[in-house]
Amino acid sequence: MSMAKCAQRPARQQTGLALLALAACALAVPPGAAAAEATAAEVAETLDRYCAACHNDRIVNGRDTAPSMLVSQLRTTGLAVDTLDVERVGPDSDAWERVIRKLESRTMPPPGRPRPDDATYDGVVAWLETELDRAAAEAPNPGRRPALHRLSRTEYQNAVRDLLALDHLPKEFDVTTLLPADNATSGFDNLAELLFVSPATLERYLAAARKISRLAVGDTNMPPIVDRYQLDRDLIQDAHLAGLPLGTRGGAIIRSHLPADGEYVVTVEFAAAARDEHEVEVSVDGERVELFTIGGRPLVRGASGVFVFEAEPPVDVRVPLRAGPREVAVAFLEKTGANHESLVRASRRAQRREPAIATVTISGPYGVDGSGDTPSRRRIFTCTPDGGVNAEPCAREILSTLARRAYRRPVTDGDLDVLMPFYADGVAAGGFERGIQQGLERLLVSPEFLFRIERDPADVAPGDSYRVNGLELASRLSFFLWSSVPDEQLLDRAIAGELGDPAVLESEVRRMLADDRARALTENFAEQWLYLRDVQAKEPDPAFFPEFDENLRQAFSRETELFIDSVLRGGGPVTDLLTADYTFVNERLAKHYGIPHVYGSHFRRVSLTGTERRGLLGQGGILTLTSYATRTSPVLRGKWILENLLAAPPPPPPPPRTAQGGAARAGAAR
């Protein structure tokens, strides 16, 4: 199938695997053999013979028909093929697409009714698809997009990351703290019609812009941060964690952007008392900064006369740190012979004998030493004023560079005329860097940044279709593949008009997919499409599944994330989502699946040859997602497959029956 063929029918429902198949076409999938097409007369005869007896206007619209369950179902479906014109499929393309889906899946005619042979099925489908493609090419109807599309919370955070080189923000600067959650429908939280802006939401954006701009420029007058990370209490910490030093067990790695140079306090709290002594290591960016010992204290007799363990007190570690992204790790040193079996029964979790880390808090800076040399300051301050002589030209250069990327287009003098007064106010209040901070703050609340804006060309009549320009296409690409703003190369090519060249467009898509930012395609699109985030809310009953724990839940999620990422970005066929004979496991998950010779907490690709597991439907996370707490559910699993993989959700149930035997009126109280 050619790329043009894929793009001809934009009105066709493109969800689930269908959408991924469309993306695959953009990367030059070779053509396959087509089924022999029927003729218009043969299609009309087939529909009249096998479909029109039930799907006709008289029954669907309720004229001269006795009430029955079948009639209720047909009215709910609302499809009357005798009113469709096979000579003009374009005006009723939505209805014809429904016909195609039913014929492709062989769900119509229903079992027990006369059915055509496979050749007839395939011929009718091939003819309808060809005619729909032709109609779409002759009269394209891509639909209307809202002129204003607010960035979702995730898109806003990613845009800030890429615009200002700010990643792993402290909790009080994270958008999940600063901004309200986005509304979602069908699992997706980036639909334009749901992303409205209320006065309260705008206030949150103003506050977020102020905090983020101060962090980015390195404002040394900000109060100390208190960044607290809590580990799941059910997380078993008896094995080495990938990324931590060898010879350690359990613990956590905290990645945080520190606001300024100075002294910070790392506070470690523990989840259980320690009978024996245990050494705990604190490291920053891979270098040990503290080693302390907990436990080993004598038993204390309580008021009731029972000996009890006293809880381990929190431990504070004071350490000078430089501003910018830092990796703080806390872990236990492994004792000789102290390895424990990871599969701990759920009934024993509350009786944990080994101590575990409960929370890690990073607070500071205390005694600020300066703004530091951070990636965000290097990104922002592309020039510095020479003794104040060229301060304003430098400020215009800085704000122009930032605005070009933030607004996803060339910057005009009018854009700078909006930003420069805020810079001037900041200079008067606190100097050059304060001026840049206030100009940046204004930029981050500009509609040109907060909204994806597409304007109809002036020479196009309302309702007419037109080709989007290069800048709009660049923005669509970047927000789909990266959930973020375009980079400089994509912007340059869009401004130069090069994205209209299919070869250039394909090379840019391949480049973007190879970039680490394309993980957003998995983390945002795929996880919302398949409802993978709901795995975190599932709680299998420990009486039925005693080996399920938080470690296994996290492994389930990571397996599916890595698997989908490998399919979407690795160039494999989209059918691998269902049929792949490989997956990604660590030692914990490999033991659960019965896969031998896998050791350690890091994930690696393994073959599933010799097992019954294949693709998504063989993965523990998907099976957990589509099950009840005590058992599997074919109904839940089937509905999930129909809705998310096949884009063929089951129809709604028919209206309830009334006491007189008829169907209740739609919307009636019941």
Coordinates of N, CA and C in Angstrom, one line a residue, residues 41-232:
A41 N -22.6 -3.4 -9.5 CA -23.8 -4.2 -9.6 C -23.7 -5.4 -8.6
E42 N -22.5 -6.0 -8.6 CA -22.4 -7.2 -7.7 C -22.4 -6.8 -6.3
V43 N -21.9 -5.6 -5.9 CA -22.0 -5.2 -4.5 C -23.4 -4.9 -4.2
A44 N -24.2 -4.2 -5.0 CA -25.6 -3.9 -4.7 C -26.4 -5.2 -4.6
E45 N -26.1 -6.2 -5.5 CA -26.8 -7.5 -5.4 C -26.5 -8.2 -4.1
T46 N -25.2 -8.2 -3.7 CA -24.8 -8.9 -2.5 C -25.5 -8.3 -1.2
L47 N -25.5 -7.0 -1.2 CA -26.1 -6.3 0.0 C -27.6 -6.5 0.0
D48 N -28.2 -6.5 -1.1 CA -29.7 -6.7 -1.2 C -30.0 -8.2 -0.8
R49 N -29.1 -9.1 -1.2 CA -29.4 -10.5 -0.9 C -29.1 -10.9 0.6
Y50 N -28.1 -10.4 1.1 CA -27.6 -10.8 2.5 C -27.9 -9.8 3.6
C51 N -28.1 -8.6 3.3 CA -28.2 -7.6 4.3 C -29.5 -6.8 4.5
A52 N -30.1 -6.5 3.3 CA -31.3 -5.6 3.3 C -32.5 -6.2 4.0
A53 N -32.6 -7.5 4.1 CA -33.8 -8.1 4.8 C -33.9 -7.5 6.2
C54 N -32.8 -7.2 6.9 CA -32.9 -6.7 8.2 C -32.5 -5.2 8.3
H55 N -31.4 -4.9 7.6 CA -30.9 -3.5 7.6 C -31.6 -2.7 6.6
N56 N -32.9 -2.4 6.8 CA -33.6 -1.6 5.8 C -34.3 -0.5 6.5
D57 N -34.7 0.5 5.8 CA -35.3 1.7 6.3 C -36.5 1.5 7.1
R58 N -37.3 0.6 6.6 CA -38.6 0.3 7.3 C -38.4 -0.2 8.7
I59 N -37.5 -1.1 8.9 CA -37.2 -1.6 10.2 C -36.4 -0.6 11.1
V60 N -35.4 -0.1 10.5 CA -34.5 0.8 11.3 C -35.2 2.0 11.8
N61 N -36.1 2.6 11.0 CA -36.9 3.8 11.4 C -38.2 3.5 11.9
G62 N -38.5 2.2 12.1 CA -39.7 1.8 12.9 C -41.0 2.0 12.2
R63 N -41.1 1.7 11.0 CA -42.4 1.9 10.3 C -43.0 0.5 10.0
D64 N -44.2 0.3 10.6 CA -45.0 -1.0 10.3 C -44.2 -2.2 10.8
T65 N -43.5 -2.1 11.9 CA -42.8 -3.3 12.4 C -43.2 -3.6 13.8
A66 N -43.4 -4.8 14.1 CA -43.8 -5.2 15.5 C -42.5 -5.1 16.4
P67 N -42.7 -4.7 17.6 CA -41.5 -4.6 18.5 C -41.0 -6.0 18.8
S68 N -39.7 -6.1 18.8 CA -39.0 -7.3 19.2 C -37.5 -7.0 19.6
M69 N -36.8 -8.0 20.1 CA -35.4 -7.7 20.5 C -34.6 -7.4 19.3
L70 N -34.8 -8.1 18.2 CA -34.1 -7.9 16.9 C -34.3 -6.5 16.4
V71 N -35.6 -6.1 16.4 CA -35.9 -4.7 15.9 C -35.2 -3.7 16.8
S72 N -35.2 -3.9 18.1 CA -34.5 -3.0 19.0 C -33.1 -2.9 18.7
Q73 N -32.4 -4.0 18.4 CA -31.0 -4.0 18.1 C -30.7 -3.3 16.8
L74 N -31.6 -3.5 15.8 CA -31.4 -2.9 14.5 C -31.6 -1.4 14.6
R75 N -32.5 -1.0 15.4 CA -32.7 0.5 15.6 C -31.6 1.1 16.3
T76 N -31.0 0.4 17.3 CA -29.8 0.9 18.0 C -28.7 1.0 17.0
T77 N -28.5 0.0 16.1 CA -27.4 0.1 15.1 C -27.6 1.2 14.1
G78 N -28.9 1.4 13.7 CA -29.2 2.5 12.8 C -28.6 2.5 11.4
L79 N -28.4 1.3 10.9 CA -27.8 1.2 9.6 C -28.8 0.6 8.6
A80 N -29.2 1.3 7.6 CA -30.2 0.9 6.6 C -29.5 0.9 5.2
V81 N -29.1 -0.3 4.7 CA -28.3 -0.4 3.5 C -29.1 -0.1 2.3
D82 N -30.5 -0.2 2.4 CA -31.3 0.0 1.2 C -31.4 1.5 0.9
T83 N -30.9 2.4 1.8 CA -30.9 3.8 1.5 C -29.5 4.3 1.0
L84 N -28.6 3.4 1.0 CA -27.2 3.8 0.5 C -27.1 3.6 -1.0
D85 N -26.4 4.5 -1.6 CA -26.2 4.5 -3.1 C -24.8 4.0 -3.4
V86 N -24.7 2.8 -3.9 CA -23.4 2.2 -4.3 C -22.7 3.0 -5.4
E87 N -23.4 3.8 -6.1 CA -22.8 4.6 -7.2 C -22.2 5.9 -6.6
R88 N -22.6 6.3 -5.4 CA -22.1 7.5 -4.8 C -21.8 7.2 -3.3
V89 N -20.6 6.7 -3.0 CA -20.3 6.2 -1.7 C -19.8 7.4 -0.8
G90 N -19.3 8.5 -1.4 CA -18.7 9.6 -0.7 C -19.7 10.2 0.4
P91 N -20.9 10.6 0.0 CA -21.8 11.2 1.0 C -22.1 10.4 2.2
D92 N -22.0 9.1 2.1 CA -22.3 8.2 3.2 C -21.1 7.4 3.7
S93 N -19.9 8.0 3.6 CA -18.7 7.3 3.9 C -18.7 6.6 5.3
D94 N -19.2 7.3 6.3 CA -19.2 6.7 7.6 C -20.0 5.4 7.6
A95 N -21.2 5.4 7.0 CA -22.0 4.2 7.0 C -21.2 3.1 6.2
W96 N -20.6 3.4 5.1 CA -19.9 2.4 4.3 C -18.7 1.9 5.1
E97 N -18.1 2.7 5.9 CA -17.0 2.2 6.7 C -17.5 1.2 7.8
R98 N -18.7 1.4 8.3 CA -19.2 0.4 9.2 C -19.5 -0.9 8.5
V99 N -20.0 -0.8 7.3 CA -20.2 -2.0 6.5 C -18.9 -2.7 6.3
I100 N -17.9 -2.0 5.9 CA -16.6 -2.7 5.7 C -16.1 -3.4 6.9
R101 N -16.2 -2.7 8.1 CA -15.7 -3.4 9.3 C -16.5 -4.7 9.6
K102 N -17.8 -4.7 9.4 CA -18.6 -5.9 9.6 C -18.2 -7.0 8.7
L103 N -18.0 -6.6 7.4 CA -17.7 -7.6 6.4 C -16.2 -8.2 6.6
E104 N -15.3 -7.3 6.9 CA -13.9 -7.7 7.2 C -13.8 -8.7 8.3
S105 N -14.6 -8.4 9.4 CA -14.6 -9.3 10.5 C -15.5 -10.5 10.4
R106 N -16.3 -10.6 9.3 CA -17.2 -11.7 9.1 C -18.3 -11.8 10.2
T107 N -18.6 -10.6 10.9 CA -19.6 -10.6 11.9 C -21.0 -10.4 11.3
M108 N -21.1 -10.1 10.1 CA -22.4 -9.9 9.4 C -22.3 -10.6 8.0
P109 N -23.4 -11.3 7.6 CA -24.6 -11.6 8.4 C -24.3 -12.5 9.6
P110 N -25.2 -12.4 10.6 CA -24.9 -13.1 11.8 C -25.0 -14.7 11.6
P111 N -24.4 -15.4 12.5 CA -24.5 -16.9 12.4 C -25.9 -17.3 12.4
G112 N -26.2 -18.3 11.5 CA -27.5 -18.8 11.3 C -28.3 -18.2 10.2
R113 N -27.7 -17.1 9.6 CA -28.3 -16.5 8.4 C -27.5 -16.9 7.2
P114 N -28.1 -16.8 6.0 CA -27.3 -17.1 4.8 C -26.1 -16.1 4.7
R115 N -24.9 -16.7 4.3 CA -23.7 -15.9 4.3 C -23.0 -16.1 2.9
P116 N -22.4 -15.1 2.4 CA -21.6 -15.2 1.1 C -20.3 -16.0 1.4
D117 N -19.7 -16.4 0.3 CA -18.4 -17.1 0.5 C -17.3 -16.1 0.7
D118 N -16.1 -16.6 1.0 CA -15.0 -15.7 1.3 C -14.6 -14.8 0.1
A119 N -14.7 -15.3 -1.1 CA -14.3 -14.5 -2.3 C -15.3 -13.3 -2.4
T120 N -16.6 -13.6 -2.1 CA -17.6 -12.5 -2.2 C -17.3 -11.4 -1.1
Y121 N -17.1 -11.9 0.1 CA -16.7 -11.0 1.2 C -15.5 -10.1 0.7
D122 N -14.5 -10.7 0.3 CA -13.2 -10.0 -0.1 C -13.5 -9.0 -1.2
G123 N -14.2 -9.5 -2.2 CA -14.5 -8.7 -3.4 C -15.3 -7.4 -3.1
V124 N -16.3 -7.6 -2.2 CA -17.1 -6.4 -1.9 C -16.3 -5.4 -1.0
V125 N -15.5 -5.9 -0.1 CA -14.7 -5.1 0.7 C -13.7 -4.3 -0.2
A126 N -13.0 -5.0 -1.1 CA -12.0 -4.4 -2.0 C -12.7 -3.3 -2.8
W127 N -13.9 -3.6 -3.3 CA -14.6 -2.6 -4.2 C -14.9 -1.3 -3.3
L128 N -15.5 -1.6 -2.2 CA -15.9 -0.4 -1.3 C -14.7 0.4 -0.9
E129 N -13.6 -0.2 -0.5 CA -12.4 0.5 -0.1 C -11.9 1.3 -1.3
T130 N -11.8 0.8 -2.5 CA -11.4 1.5 -3.7 C -12.2 2.7 -4.0
E131 N -13.6 2.5 -3.9 CA -14.5 3.6 -4.2 C -14.4 4.7 -3.1
L132 N -14.2 4.3 -1.8 CA -14.1 5.3 -0.8 C -12.8 6.1 -0.9
D133 N -11.7 5.4 -1.3 CA -10.5 6.1 -1.6 C -10.6 7.1 -2.7
R134 N -11.3 6.7 -3.8 CA -11.5 7.5 -4.9 C -12.3 8.8 -4.5
A135 N -13.4 8.5 -3.8 CA -14.2 9.7 -3.3 C -13.5 10.6 -2.4
A136 N -12.6 10.1 -1.5 CA -11.8 10.9 -0.7 C -10.8 11.7 -1.4
A137 N -10.2 11.1 -2.5 CA -9.2 11.8 -3.3 C -9.9 13.0 -4.1
E138 N -11.1 12.7 -4.5 CA -11.8 13.7 -5.4 C -12.3 14.9 -4.5
A139 N -12.8 14.5 -3.3 CA -13.3 15.6 -2.4 C -12.8 15.3 -1.0
P140 N -11.6 15.7 -0.7 CA -11.0 15.5 0.6 C -11.8 16.1 1.7
N141 N -11.9 15.4 2.8 CA -12.7 16.0 3.9 C -11.9 15.6 5.2
P142 N -10.8 16.3 5.5 CA -10.1 15.9 6.7 C -10.8 16.3 8.0
G143 N -11.9 16.9 7.9 CA -12.6 17.4 9.1 C -12.0 18.7 9.6
R144 N -12.6 19.3 10.6 CA -12.2 20.6 11.1 C -11.5 20.4 12.4
R145 N -10.4 21.1 12.6 CA -9.7 21.1 13.9 C -10.0 22.4 14.6
P146 N -10.1 22.4 15.9 CA -10.3 23.7 16.6 C -9.1 24.6 16.3
A147 N -9.4 25.9 16.2 CA -8.3 26.8 15.9 C -7.3 26.9 17.0
L148 N -7.8 26.7 18.3 CA -7.0 26.8 19.5 C -7.0 25.4 20.1
H149 N -5.8 24.9 20.3 CA -5.6 23.6 21.0 C -4.6 23.8 22.1
R150 N -5.1 23.9 23.3 CA -4.2 24.1 24.5 C -3.3 22.9 24.7
L151 N -2.0 23.1 25.1 CA -1.1 22.1 25.4 C -1.7 21.3 26.6
S152 N -1.6 20.0 26.5 CA -1.9 19.2 27.7 C -0.9 19.4 28.8
R153 N -1.1 18.9 30.0 CA -0.2 19.1 31.1 C 1.1 18.4 30.7
T154 N 1.1 17.2 30.1 CA 2.3 16.5 29.7 C 3.0 17.3 28.6
E155 N 2.3 17.8 27.7 CA 2.9 18.5 26.6 C 3.6 19.8 27.1
Y156 N 3.0 20.4 28.1 CA 3.5 21.6 28.7 C 4.8 21.3 29.4
Q157 N 4.9 20.2 30.1 CA 6.1 19.9 30.8 C 7.2 19.5 29.9
N158 N 6.9 18.7 28.8 CA 7.9 18.4 27.8 C 8.4 19.6 27.1
A159 N 7.5 20.5 26.8 CA 7.9 21.8 26.1 C 8.8 22.6 26.9
V160 N 8.6 22.7 28.2 CA 9.5 23.4 29.1 C 10.8 22.7 29.2
R161 N 10.8 21.4 29.2 CA 12.0 20.6 29.3 C 12.9 20.9 28.0
D162 N 12.3 20.9 26.9 CA 13.1 21.0 25.6 C 13.4 22.5 25.4
L163 N 12.6 23.4 25.8 CA 12.8 24.8 25.6 C 13.9 25.3 26.5
L164 N 13.9 24.9 27.8 CA 14.8 25.5 28.8 C 15.8 24.5 29.4
A165 N 15.8 23.3 28.8 CA 16.8 22.3 29.3 C 16.5 22.0 30.8
L166 N 15.2 21.9 31.1 CA 14.8 21.6 32.5 C 14.2 20.2 32.6
D167 N 14.9 19.3 33.2 CA 14.3 17.9 33.3 C 14.4 17.5 34.7
H168 N 13.5 16.5 35.1 CA 13.5 16.0 36.4 C 13.3 17.1 37.4
L169 N 12.2 17.9 37.2 CA 12.0 19.0 38.1 C 11.7 18.6 39.5
P170 N 12.1 19.3 40.5 CA 11.6 19.0 41.9 C 10.1 19.1 42.0
K171 N 9.6 18.3 43.0 CA 8.1 18.2 43.0 C 7.4 19.5 43.0
E172 N 7.9 20.5 43.7 CA 7.1 21.8 43.7 C 7.2 22.5 42.4
F173 N 8.0 22.1 41.5 CA 8.1 22.7 40.2 C 7.5 21.8 39.1
D174 N 7.1 20.6 39.5 CA 6.5 19.7 38.5 C 5.1 20.1 38.1
V175 N 4.8 19.9 36.9 CA 3.5 20.4 36.4 C 2.3 19.6 37.0
T176 N 2.6 18.3 37.5 CA 1.5 17.6 38.2 C 1.2 18.3 39.5
T177 N 2.1 19.1 40.0 CA 1.8 19.9 41.2 C 1.3 21.3 40.9
L178 N 1.8 21.8 39.8 CA 1.5 23.2 39.5 C 0.2 23.4 38.7
L179 N -0.1 22.4 37.9 CA -1.3 22.5 37.0 C -2.3 21.5 37.3
P180 N -3.6 21.8 37.1 CA -4.7 20.8 37.3 C -4.6 19.7 36.3
A181 N -5.2 18.6 36.6 CA -5.2 17.4 35.7 C -6.1 17.8 34.5
D182 N -5.7 17.2 33.4 CA -6.5 17.4 32.2 C -7.7 16.5 32.1
N183 N -8.8 16.9 31.5 CA -9.9 16.0 31.3 C -9.5 15.0 30.3
A184 N -10.2 13.8 30.3 CA -9.8 12.7 29.4 C -11.1 12.1 28.9
T185 N -11.1 11.6 27.7 CA -12.1 10.8 27.1 C -11.5 9.7 26.3
S186 N -12.1 8.5 26.4 CA -11.6 7.3 25.7 C -10.1 7.1 26.0
G187 N -9.7 7.5 27.2 CA -8.3 7.3 27.7 C -7.4 8.4 27.3
F188 N -7.8 9.3 26.4 CA -6.8 10.4 25.9 C -7.1 11.7 26.6
D189 N -6.0 12.3 27.0 CA -6.1 13.6 27.8 C -5.6 14.8 26.9
N190 N -5.4 14.6 25.6 CA -4.9 15.7 24.8 C -5.9 16.1 23.7
L191 N -7.2 15.9 23.9 CA -8.2 16.3 22.9 C -8.5 17.7 23.1
A192 N -8.5 18.4 22.0 CA -8.7 19.9 22.0 C -10.0 20.3 22.7
E193 N -11.1 19.6 22.4 CA -12.4 20.0 22.9 C -12.5 19.9 24.4
L194 N -11.5 19.2 25.0 CA -11.6 19.0 26.5 C -10.6 19.9 27.2
L195 N -9.7 20.5 26.4 CA -8.6 21.3 27.0 C -9.0 22.8 27.0
F196 N -10.0 23.1 27.8 CA -10.4 24.5 27.9 C -9.6 25.2 29.0
V197 N -9.7 26.5 29.0 CA -9.0 27.3 30.0 C -10.0 28.1 30.8
S198 N -10.1 27.8 32.1 CA -10.9 28.6 33.0 C -10.1 29.7 33.7
P199 N -10.7 30.7 34.3 CA -9.9 31.7 35.0 C -9.0 31.0 36.1
A200 N -9.5 30.0 36.8 CA -8.7 29.3 37.8 C -7.5 28.6 37.2
T201 N -7.7 28.0 36.0 CA -6.6 27.3 35.3 C -5.6 28.4 34.9
L202 N -6.0 29.5 34.4 CA -5.1 30.6 34.0 C -4.2 31.0 35.1
E203 N -4.8 31.1 36.3 CA -4.1 31.5 37.5 C -3.0 30.5 37.8
R204 N -3.3 29.2 37.6 CA -2.3 28.2 37.8 C -1.1 28.3 36.8
Y205 N -1.5 28.6 35.6 CA -0.4 28.8 34.5 C 0.5 30.0 34.9
L206 N -0.1 31.1 35.4 CA 0.7 32.2 35.8 C 1.7 31.9 36.9
A207 N 1.2 31.2 37.9 CA 2.0 30.7 39.0 C 3.1 29.8 38.5
A208 N 2.8 28.9 37.6 CA 3.8 27.9 37.1 C 4.8 28.7 36.3
A209 N 4.4 29.6 35.5 CA 5.4 30.4 34.7 C 6.4 31.1 35.6
R210 N 5.9 31.7 36.7 CA 6.8 32.4 37.6 C 7.8 31.5 38.2
K211 N 7.3 30.3 38.7 CA 8.3 29.4 39.4 C 9.3 28.8 38.4
I212 N 8.8 28.4 37.2 CA 9.7 27.8 36.3 C 10.7 28.7 35.7
S213 N 10.3 30.0 35.5 CA 11.3 31.0 34.9 C 12.3 31.3 36.0
R214 N 12.0 31.3 37.2 CA 12.9 31.6 38.3 C 13.9 30.4 38.4
L215 N 13.4 29.2 38.3 CA 14.3 28.1 38.4 C 15.2 28.0 37.2
A216 N 14.7 28.4 36.0 CA 15.5 28.3 34.8 C 16.7 29.3 34.8
V217 N 16.5 30.5 35.3 CA 17.6 31.5 35.2 C 18.4 31.4 36.4
G218 N 18.1 30.6 37.4 CA 18.9 30.4 38.6 C 18.7 31.5 39.6
D219 N 17.5 31.9 39.9 CA 17.2 33.0 40.9 C 17.7 32.5 42.3
T220 N 18.7 33.2 42.8 CA 19.3 32.8 44.1 C 18.4 33.3 45.3
N221 N 17.4 34.0 45.1 CA 16.5 34.5 46.1 C 15.3 33.6 46.4
M222 N 15.2 32.5 45.7 CA 14.1 31.5 45.9 C 14.3 30.9 47.2
P223 N 13.2 30.6 47.9 CA 13.3 29.8 49.2 C 13.8 28.4 48.9
P224 N 14.3 27.7 50.0 CA 14.8 26.4 49.8 C 13.6 25.4 49.4
I225 N 14.0 24.5 48.6 CA 13.0 23.5 48.2 C 13.0 22.3 49.2
V226 N 11.8 21.6 49.3 CA 11.7 20.4 50.1 C 11.1 19.4 49.1
D227 N 12.0 18.5 48.6 CA 11.6 17.5 47.6 C 11.5 16.1 48.2
R228 N 10.3 15.6 48.4 CA 10.2 14.4 49.1 C 9.7 13.3 48.2
Y229 N 10.4 12.2 48.2 CA 10.0 11.0 47.4 C 9.7 9.8 48.3
Q230 N 8.5 9.3 48.1 CA 8.0 8.2 48.9 C 8.0 6.9 48.1
L231 N 8.7 5.9 48.6 CA 8.7 4.6 48.0 C 7.4 3.8 48.4
D232 N 7.0 3.0 47.5 CA 5.8 2.1 47.8 C 6.1 1.2 48.9

